[in-house]
Short mmCIF file of C-alpha atoms and ligand atoms in Angstrom, two decimals:
data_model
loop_
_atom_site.label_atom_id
_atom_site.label_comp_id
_atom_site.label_asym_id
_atom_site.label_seq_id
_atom_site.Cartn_x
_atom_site.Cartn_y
_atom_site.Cartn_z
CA UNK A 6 0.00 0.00 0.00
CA UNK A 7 0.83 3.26 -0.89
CA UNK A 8 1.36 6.27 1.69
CA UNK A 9 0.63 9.56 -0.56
CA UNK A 10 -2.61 7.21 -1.38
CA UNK A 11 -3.76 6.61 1.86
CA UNK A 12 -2.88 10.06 2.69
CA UNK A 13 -4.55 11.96 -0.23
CA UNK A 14 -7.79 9.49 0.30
CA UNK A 15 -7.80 10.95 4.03
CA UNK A 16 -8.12 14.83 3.27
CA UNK A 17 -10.49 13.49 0.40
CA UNK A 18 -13.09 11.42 2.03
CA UNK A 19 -12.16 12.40 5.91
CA UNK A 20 -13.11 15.61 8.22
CA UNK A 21 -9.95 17.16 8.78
CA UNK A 22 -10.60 16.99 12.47
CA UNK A 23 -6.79 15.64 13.47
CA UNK A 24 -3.14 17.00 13.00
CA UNK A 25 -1.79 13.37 11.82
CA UNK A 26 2.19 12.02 12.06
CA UNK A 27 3.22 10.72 8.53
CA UNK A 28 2.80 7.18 8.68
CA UNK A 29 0.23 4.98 8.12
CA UNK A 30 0.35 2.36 10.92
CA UNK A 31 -0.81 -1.57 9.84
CA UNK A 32 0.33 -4.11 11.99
CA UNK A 33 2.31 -4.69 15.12
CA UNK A 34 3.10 -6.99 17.63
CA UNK A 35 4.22 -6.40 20.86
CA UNK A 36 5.50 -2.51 21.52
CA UNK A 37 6.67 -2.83 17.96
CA UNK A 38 4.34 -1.42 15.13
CA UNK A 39 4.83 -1.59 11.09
CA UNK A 40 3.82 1.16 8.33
CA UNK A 41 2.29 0.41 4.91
CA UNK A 42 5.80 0.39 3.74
CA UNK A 43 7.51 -2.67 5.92
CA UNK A 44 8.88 0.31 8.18
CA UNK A 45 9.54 -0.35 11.69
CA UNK A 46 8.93 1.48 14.79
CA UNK A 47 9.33 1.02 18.55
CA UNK A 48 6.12 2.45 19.93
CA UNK A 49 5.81 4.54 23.31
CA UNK A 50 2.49 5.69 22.80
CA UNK A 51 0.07 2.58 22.96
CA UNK A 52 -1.98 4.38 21.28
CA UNK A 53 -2.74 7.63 23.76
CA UNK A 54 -2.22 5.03 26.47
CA UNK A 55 -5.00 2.51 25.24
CA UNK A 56 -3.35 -0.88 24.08
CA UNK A 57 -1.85 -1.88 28.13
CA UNK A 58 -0.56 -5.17 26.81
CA UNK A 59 1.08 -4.14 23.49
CA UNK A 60 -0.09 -4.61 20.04
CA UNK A 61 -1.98 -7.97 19.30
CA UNK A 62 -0.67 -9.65 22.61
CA UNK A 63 -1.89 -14.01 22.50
CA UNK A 64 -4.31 -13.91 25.30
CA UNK A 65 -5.88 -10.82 24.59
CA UNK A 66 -5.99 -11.86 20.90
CA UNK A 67 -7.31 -14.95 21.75
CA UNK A 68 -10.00 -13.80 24.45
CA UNK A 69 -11.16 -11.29 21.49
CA UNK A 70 -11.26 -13.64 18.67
CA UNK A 71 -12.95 -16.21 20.48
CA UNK A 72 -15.63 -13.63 22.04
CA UNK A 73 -16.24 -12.78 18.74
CA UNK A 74 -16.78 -16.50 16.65
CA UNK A 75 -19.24 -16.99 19.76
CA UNK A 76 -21.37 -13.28 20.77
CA UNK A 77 -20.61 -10.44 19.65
CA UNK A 78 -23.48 -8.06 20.60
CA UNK A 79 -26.41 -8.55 23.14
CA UNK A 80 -28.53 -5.26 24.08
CA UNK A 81 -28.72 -4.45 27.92
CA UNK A 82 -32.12 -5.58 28.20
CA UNK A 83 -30.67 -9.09 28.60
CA UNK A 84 -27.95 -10.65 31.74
CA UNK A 85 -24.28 -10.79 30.19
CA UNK A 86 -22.04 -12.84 32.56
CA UNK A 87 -18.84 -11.02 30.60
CA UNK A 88 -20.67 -7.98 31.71
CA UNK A 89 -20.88 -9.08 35.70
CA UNK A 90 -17.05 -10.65 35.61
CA UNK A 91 -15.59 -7.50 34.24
CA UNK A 92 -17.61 -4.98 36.97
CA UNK A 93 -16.76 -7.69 39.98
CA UNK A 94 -13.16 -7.61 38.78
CA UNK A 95 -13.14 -3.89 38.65
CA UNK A 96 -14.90 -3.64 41.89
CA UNK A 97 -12.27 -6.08 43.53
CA UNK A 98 -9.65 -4.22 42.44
CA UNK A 99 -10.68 -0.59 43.29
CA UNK A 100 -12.40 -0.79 46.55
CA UNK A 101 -15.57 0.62 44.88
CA UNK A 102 -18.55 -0.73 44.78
CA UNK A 103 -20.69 -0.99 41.24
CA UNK A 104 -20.09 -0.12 38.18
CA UNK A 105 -21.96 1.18 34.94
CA UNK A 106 -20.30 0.25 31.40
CA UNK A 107 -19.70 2.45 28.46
CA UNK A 108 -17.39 3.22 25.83
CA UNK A 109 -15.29 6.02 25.98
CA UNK A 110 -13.68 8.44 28.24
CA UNK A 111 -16.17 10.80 27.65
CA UNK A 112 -19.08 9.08 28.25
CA UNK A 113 -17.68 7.31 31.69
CA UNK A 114 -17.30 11.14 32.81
CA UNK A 115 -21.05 12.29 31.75
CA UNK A 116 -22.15 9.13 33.60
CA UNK A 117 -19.90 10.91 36.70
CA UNK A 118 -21.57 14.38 36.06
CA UNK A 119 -25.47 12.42 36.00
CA UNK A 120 -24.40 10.62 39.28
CA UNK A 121 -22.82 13.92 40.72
CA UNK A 122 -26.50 15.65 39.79
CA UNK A 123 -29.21 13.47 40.64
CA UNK A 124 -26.90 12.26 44.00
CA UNK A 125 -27.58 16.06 45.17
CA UNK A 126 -31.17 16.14 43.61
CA UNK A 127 -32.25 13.11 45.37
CA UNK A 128 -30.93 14.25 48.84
CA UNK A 129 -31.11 18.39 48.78
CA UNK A 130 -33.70 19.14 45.91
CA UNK A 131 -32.64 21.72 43.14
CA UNK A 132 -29.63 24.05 42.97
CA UNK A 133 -27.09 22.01 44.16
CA UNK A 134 -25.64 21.38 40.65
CA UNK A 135 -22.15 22.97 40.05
CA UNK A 136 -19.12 20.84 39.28
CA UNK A 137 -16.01 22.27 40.29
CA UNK A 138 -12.90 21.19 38.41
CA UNK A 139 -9.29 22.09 37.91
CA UNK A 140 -7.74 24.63 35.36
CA UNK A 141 -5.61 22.97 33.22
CA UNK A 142 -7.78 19.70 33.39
CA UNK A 143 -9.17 17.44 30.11
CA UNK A 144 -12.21 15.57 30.64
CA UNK A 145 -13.59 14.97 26.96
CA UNK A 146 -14.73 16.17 23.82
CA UNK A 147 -18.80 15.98 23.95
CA UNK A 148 -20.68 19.58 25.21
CA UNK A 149 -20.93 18.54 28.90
CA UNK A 150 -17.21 17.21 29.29
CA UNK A 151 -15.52 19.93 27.21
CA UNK A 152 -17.56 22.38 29.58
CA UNK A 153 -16.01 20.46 32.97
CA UNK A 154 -12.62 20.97 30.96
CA UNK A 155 -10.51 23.90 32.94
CA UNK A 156 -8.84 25.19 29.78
CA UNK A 157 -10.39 28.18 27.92
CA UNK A 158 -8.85 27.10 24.04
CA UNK A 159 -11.45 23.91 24.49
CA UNK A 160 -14.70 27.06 25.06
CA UNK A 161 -14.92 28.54 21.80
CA UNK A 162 -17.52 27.71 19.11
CA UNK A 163 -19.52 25.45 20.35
CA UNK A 164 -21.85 27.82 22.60
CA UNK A 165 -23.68 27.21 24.46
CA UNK A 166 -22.16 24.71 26.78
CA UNK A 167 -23.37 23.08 29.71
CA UNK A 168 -23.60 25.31 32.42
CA UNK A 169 -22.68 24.73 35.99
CA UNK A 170 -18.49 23.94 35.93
CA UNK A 171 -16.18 26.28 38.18
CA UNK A 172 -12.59 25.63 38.01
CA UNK A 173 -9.76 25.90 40.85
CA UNK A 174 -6.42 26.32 40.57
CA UNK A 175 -4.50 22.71 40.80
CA UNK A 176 -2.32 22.32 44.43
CA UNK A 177 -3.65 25.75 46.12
CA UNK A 178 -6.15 24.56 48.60
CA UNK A 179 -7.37 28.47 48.95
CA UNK A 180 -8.53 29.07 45.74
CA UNK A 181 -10.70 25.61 46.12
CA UNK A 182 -12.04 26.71 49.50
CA UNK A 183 -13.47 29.69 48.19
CA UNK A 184 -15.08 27.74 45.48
CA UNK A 185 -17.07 25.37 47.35
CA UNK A 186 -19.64 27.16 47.78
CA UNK A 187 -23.39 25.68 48.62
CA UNK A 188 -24.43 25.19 44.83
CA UNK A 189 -21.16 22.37 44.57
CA UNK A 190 -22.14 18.67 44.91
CA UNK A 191 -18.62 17.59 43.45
CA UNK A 192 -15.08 17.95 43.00
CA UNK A 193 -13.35 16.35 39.69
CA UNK A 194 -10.03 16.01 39.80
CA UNK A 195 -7.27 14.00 37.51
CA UNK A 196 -4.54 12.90 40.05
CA UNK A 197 -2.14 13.54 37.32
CA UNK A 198 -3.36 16.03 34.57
CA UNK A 199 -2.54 14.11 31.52
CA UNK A 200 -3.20 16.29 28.34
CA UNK A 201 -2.51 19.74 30.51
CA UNK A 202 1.33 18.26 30.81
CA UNK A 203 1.71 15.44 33.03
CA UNK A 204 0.85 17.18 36.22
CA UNK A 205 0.70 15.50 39.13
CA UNK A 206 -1.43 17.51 42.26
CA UNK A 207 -0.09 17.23 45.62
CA UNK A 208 -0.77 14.66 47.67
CA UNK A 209 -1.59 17.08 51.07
CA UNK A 210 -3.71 19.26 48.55
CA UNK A 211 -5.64 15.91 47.32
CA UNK A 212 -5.94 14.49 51.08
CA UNK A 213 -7.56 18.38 51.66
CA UNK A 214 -9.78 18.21 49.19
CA UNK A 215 -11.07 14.96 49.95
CA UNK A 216 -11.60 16.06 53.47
CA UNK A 217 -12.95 19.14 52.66
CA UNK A 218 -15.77 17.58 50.13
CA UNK A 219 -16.79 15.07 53.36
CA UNK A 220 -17.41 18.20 55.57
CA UNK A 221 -20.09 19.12 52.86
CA UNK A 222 -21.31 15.84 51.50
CA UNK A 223 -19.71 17.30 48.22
CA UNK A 224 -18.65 13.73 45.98
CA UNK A 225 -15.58 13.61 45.52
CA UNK A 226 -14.87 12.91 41.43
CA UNK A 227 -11.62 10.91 39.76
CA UNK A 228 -11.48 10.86 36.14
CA UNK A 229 -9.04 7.79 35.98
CA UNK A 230 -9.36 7.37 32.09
CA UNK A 231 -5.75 7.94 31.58
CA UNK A 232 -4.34 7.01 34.64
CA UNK A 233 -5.90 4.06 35.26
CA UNK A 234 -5.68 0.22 34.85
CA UNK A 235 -1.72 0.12 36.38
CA UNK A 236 -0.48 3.05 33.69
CA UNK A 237 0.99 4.64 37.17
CA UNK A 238 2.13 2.00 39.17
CA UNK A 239 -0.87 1.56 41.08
CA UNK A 240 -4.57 -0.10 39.80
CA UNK A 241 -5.83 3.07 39.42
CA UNK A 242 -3.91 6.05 40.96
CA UNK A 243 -6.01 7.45 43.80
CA UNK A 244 -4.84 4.11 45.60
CA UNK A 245 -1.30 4.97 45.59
CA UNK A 246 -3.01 8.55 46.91
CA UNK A 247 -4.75 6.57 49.91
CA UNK A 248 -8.16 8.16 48.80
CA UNK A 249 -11.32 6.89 49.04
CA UNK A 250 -13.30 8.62 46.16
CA UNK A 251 -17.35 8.69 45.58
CA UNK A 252 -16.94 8.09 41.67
CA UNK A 253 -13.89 7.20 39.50
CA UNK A 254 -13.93 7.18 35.45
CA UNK A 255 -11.86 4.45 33.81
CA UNK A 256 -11.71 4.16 30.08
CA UNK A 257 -8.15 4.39 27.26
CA UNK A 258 -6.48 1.12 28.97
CA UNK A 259 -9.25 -0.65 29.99
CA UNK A 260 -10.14 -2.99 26.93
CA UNK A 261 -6.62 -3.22 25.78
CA UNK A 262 -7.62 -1.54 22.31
CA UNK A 263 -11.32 -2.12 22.59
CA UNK A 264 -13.88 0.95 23.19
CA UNK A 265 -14.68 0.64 26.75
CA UNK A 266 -15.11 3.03 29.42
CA UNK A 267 -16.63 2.44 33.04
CA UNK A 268 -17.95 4.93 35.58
CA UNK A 269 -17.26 3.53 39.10
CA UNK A 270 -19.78 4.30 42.10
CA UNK A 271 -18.82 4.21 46.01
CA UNK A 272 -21.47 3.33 48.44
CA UNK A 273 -22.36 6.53 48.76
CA UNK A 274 -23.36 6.92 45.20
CA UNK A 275 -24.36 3.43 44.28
CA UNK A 276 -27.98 3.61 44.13
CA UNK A 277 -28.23 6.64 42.00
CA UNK A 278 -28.61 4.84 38.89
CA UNK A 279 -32.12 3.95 38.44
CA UNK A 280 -33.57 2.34 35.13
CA UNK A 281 -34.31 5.14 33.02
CA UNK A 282 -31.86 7.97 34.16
CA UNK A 283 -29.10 6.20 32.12
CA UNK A 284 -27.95 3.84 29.33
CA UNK A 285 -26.25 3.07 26.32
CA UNK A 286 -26.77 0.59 23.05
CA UNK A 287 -23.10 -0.70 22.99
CA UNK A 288 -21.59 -0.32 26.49
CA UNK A 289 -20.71 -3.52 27.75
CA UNK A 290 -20.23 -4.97 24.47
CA UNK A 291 -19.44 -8.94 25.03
CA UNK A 292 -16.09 -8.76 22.58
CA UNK A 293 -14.72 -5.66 24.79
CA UNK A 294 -15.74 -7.54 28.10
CA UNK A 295 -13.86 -10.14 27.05
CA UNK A 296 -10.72 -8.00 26.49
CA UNK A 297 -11.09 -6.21 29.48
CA UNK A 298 -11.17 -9.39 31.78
CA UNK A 299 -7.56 -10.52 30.08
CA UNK A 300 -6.61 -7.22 30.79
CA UNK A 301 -7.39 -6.77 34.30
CA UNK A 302 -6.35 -10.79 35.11
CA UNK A 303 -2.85 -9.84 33.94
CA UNK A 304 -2.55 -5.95 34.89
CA UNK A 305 -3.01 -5.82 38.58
CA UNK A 306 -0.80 -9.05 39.71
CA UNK A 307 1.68 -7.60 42.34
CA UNK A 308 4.97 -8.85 40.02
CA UNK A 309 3.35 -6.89 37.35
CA UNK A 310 2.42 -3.97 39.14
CA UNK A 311 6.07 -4.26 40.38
CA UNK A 312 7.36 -4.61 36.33
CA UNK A 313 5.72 -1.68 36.01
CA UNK A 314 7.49 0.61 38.47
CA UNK A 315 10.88 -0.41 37.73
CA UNK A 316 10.05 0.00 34.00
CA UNK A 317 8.97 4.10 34.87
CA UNK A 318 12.27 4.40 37.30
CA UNK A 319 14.46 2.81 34.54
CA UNK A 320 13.19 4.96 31.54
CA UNK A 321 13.12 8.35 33.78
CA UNK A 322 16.78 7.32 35.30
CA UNK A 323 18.06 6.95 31.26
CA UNK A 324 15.93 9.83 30.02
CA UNK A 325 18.10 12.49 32.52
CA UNK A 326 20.97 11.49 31.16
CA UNK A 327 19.64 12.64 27.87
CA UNK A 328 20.74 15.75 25.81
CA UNK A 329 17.84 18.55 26.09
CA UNK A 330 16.28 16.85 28.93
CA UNK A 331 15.64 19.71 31.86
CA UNK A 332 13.22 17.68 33.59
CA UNK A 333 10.91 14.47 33.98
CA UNK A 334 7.51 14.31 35.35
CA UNK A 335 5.19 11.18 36.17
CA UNK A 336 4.75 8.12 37.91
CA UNK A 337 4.68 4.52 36.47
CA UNK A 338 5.05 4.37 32.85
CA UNK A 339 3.16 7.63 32.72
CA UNK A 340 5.82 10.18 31.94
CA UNK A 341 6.24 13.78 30.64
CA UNK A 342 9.80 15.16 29.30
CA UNK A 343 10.42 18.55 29.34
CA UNK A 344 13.04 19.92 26.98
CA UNK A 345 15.33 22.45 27.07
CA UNK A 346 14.81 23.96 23.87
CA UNK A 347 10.78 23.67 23.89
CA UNK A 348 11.01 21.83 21.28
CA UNK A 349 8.68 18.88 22.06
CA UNK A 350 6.81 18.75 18.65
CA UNK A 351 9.75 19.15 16.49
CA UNK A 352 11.36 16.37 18.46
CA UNK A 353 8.12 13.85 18.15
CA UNK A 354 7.76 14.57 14.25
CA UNK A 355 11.29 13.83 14.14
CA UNK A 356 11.30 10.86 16.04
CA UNK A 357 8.33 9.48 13.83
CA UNK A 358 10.84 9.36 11.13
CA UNK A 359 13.58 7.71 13.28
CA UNK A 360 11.23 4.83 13.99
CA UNK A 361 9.77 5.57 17.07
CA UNK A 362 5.83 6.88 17.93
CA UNK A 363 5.75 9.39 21.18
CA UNK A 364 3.33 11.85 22.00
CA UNK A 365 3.40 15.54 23.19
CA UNK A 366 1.59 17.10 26.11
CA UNK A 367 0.92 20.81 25.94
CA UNK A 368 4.83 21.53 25.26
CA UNK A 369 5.95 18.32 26.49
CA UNK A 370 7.01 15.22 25.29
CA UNK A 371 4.91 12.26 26.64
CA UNK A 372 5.28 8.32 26.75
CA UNK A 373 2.50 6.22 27.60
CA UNK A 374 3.90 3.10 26.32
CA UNK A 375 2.70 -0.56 26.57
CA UNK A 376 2.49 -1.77 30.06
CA UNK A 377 4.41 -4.95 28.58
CA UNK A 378 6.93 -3.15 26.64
CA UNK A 379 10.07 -5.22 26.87
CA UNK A 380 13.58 -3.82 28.02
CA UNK A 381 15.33 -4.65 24.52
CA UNK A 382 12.47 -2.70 22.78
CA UNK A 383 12.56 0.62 26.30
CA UNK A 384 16.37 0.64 24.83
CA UNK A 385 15.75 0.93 21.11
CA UNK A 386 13.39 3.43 22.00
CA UNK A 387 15.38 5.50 24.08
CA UNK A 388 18.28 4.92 21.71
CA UNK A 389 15.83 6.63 18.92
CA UNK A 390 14.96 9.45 20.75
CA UNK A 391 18.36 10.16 22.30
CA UNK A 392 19.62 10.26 18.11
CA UNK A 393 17.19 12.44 17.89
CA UNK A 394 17.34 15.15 20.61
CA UNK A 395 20.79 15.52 18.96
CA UNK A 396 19.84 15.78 15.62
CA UNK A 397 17.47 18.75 16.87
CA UNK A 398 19.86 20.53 19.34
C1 LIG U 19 -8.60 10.77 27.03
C2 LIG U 19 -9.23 11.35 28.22
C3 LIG U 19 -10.62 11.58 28.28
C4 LIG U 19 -11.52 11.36 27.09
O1 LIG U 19 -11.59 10.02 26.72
P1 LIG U 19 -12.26 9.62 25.30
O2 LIG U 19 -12.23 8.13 25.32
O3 LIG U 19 -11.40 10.23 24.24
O4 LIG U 19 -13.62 10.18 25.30
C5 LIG U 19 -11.13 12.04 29.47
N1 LIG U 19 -10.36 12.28 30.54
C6 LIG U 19 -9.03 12.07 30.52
C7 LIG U 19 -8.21 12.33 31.74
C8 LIG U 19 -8.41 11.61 29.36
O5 LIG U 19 -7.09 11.44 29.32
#
């Protein structure tokens, strides 16, 4: 197959809705991933953090072939026991205590913003409504979750959005107090702000917030969709935070490459969900179930969790040693570079055509790479990108 084809059929027949890297990705195996041309390329993005066990891994190929010869779709008006095993696993692991299945980032937080709503409706009647998030935050694309969003570039031409968001400043516990005020019913927070640049809060600011939103019966909110599913060393971060949130969002590494998202309820929040007040035609789909329960019987084993850690220390430890490196952000194999020449963009086009995918972050670099990644293919990788922060000095 032919690049300038595929590429030229793109702006043809597609909406020009992304800025696109120059390769047209086919196959891979592992954390290594093949163009329409037979070129190779070591791969730290699993997508934007999505495929946790690599490219076409055998058990999760397996579980998803297999699904699929046998049930592909049910609605939600029948029992799926794929359904059940994925939200007991998920419950098991988090500490949290049902579950409501979806498929997408977005649409695990609007499940969050519902539960946030009617929680306060149920108990204090109307005009208890507004959300209050963090500037600098990313919570989706739809109307609702660009509106929770704490960046102004994402409010522009869309209007009118969804009212009731306020946004605090990240790590300054004043500027929150004075924003809970007695419309709030939750905080929504991403432990580490992923698309605003790999920014992780404080963990005395988080353990304040989360004391201040039990004061005032306000739910405290985790949108887990990137950090999630072991990306940062923990099952899902706000454990390795000792919190004990009302409602977490899970979705990118979830399926292992499969649309799924899931919106987590505590106790607290649990009965919320009525029938009627929510649903969806695919979520739950039987052939992403059955991806999601490899992933989560291989991500959250303790000598993987462990793998995991000393993957993140090893690739931080290597990537300071790097020219144009002034400093390295993250936890787990979640990790941010920030260069000395702010040159992030340049350096991940460049890299592209050196053979290795990596993302940028606001003006950082970013890997997010397979949870599985070996260390033969963490070395060709770093190899790459060290070439390459030369070649762009
Ligand atoms: C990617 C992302 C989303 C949106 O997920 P989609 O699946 O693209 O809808 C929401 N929140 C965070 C923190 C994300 O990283």
């Amino acid at each position: 197959m032919n690049f300038e084809q595929i590429k030229n059929d793109e702006q043809k027949y597609m909406m020009n809705a992304y800025g696109r890297f120059n390769t047209a990705l086919v196959k891979g195996k592992g954390a290594t991933a093949w163009d329409c041309e037979g070129k190779e390329y070591i791969d730290f993005t699993s997508g934007i953090g999505v495929n946790s066990l690599g490219y076409c891994d055998d058990g999760w190929t397996k579980a998803v072939s297999d699904q699929a010869a046998s049930l592909q779709h049910i609605s939600n008006l029948y029992y799926s026991p794929l359904q059940t095993e994925v939200a007991k696993k998920l419950c098991e692991l988090s500490g949290m205590d049902k579950v409501f299945l979806c498929n997408s980032g977005a649409e695990a937080n609007e499940c969050a913003i519902k539960i946030a709503r009617k929680y306060s409706f149920d108990k204090y009647g109307e005009g208890r409504q507004k959300i209050v998030t963090l500037v600098n935050s990313f919570h989706g694309r739809t109307v609702t979750t660009l509106a929770a969003t704490g960046q102004d570039v994402f409010h522009n031409f869309f209007f009118p959005f969804t009212e009731g968001f306020d946004y605090a400043k990240a790590n300054d516990t004043d500027d929150l107090k004075s924003k809970l005020t007695d419309d709030v019913c939750a905080v929504f927070i991403e432990l580490i702000q992923g698309e605003g640049g790999v920014m992780p809060l404080d963990k005395e600011y988080v353990a304040e917030i989360q004391s201040l939103c039990r004061e005032k019966d306000i739910l405290l909110m985790i949108d887990e969709v990137q950090t999630g599913v072991s990306r940062t060393g923990s099952f899902y971060c706000y454990q390795g935070y000792g919190l004990e949130p009302d409602v977490v969002t899970s979705a990118k590494g979830l399926a292992g490459g499969l649309p799924m998202g899931a919106c987590l309820s505590g106790k607290k929040t649990s009965g919320v969900i009525v029938p009627g007040t929510h649903g969806t035609t695919f979520g739950g789909n039987p052939v992403a179930c059955a991806a999601a329960v490899e992933v989560l019987s291989r991500v959250a084993q303790p000598g993987f969790l462990k793998e995991v850690n000393e993957k993140g220390e090893y690739i931080r430890a290597e990537l300071l040693k790097m020219p144009n490196v002034s400093e390295v952000r993250g936890q787990g194999l979640m990790i941010g570079i920030v260069t000395e020449k702010d040159n992030a963009k340049q350096v991940a086009a460049r890299c592209v055509e050196n053979g290795l995918l990596i993302l940028t972050a606001k003006n950082l670099l970013r890997l997010l790479p397979p949870l599985t990644i070996s260390y033969d293919e963490i070395n060709k990788g770093l190899t790459i990108l060290k070439n390459t922060m030369e070649e762009t000095l």
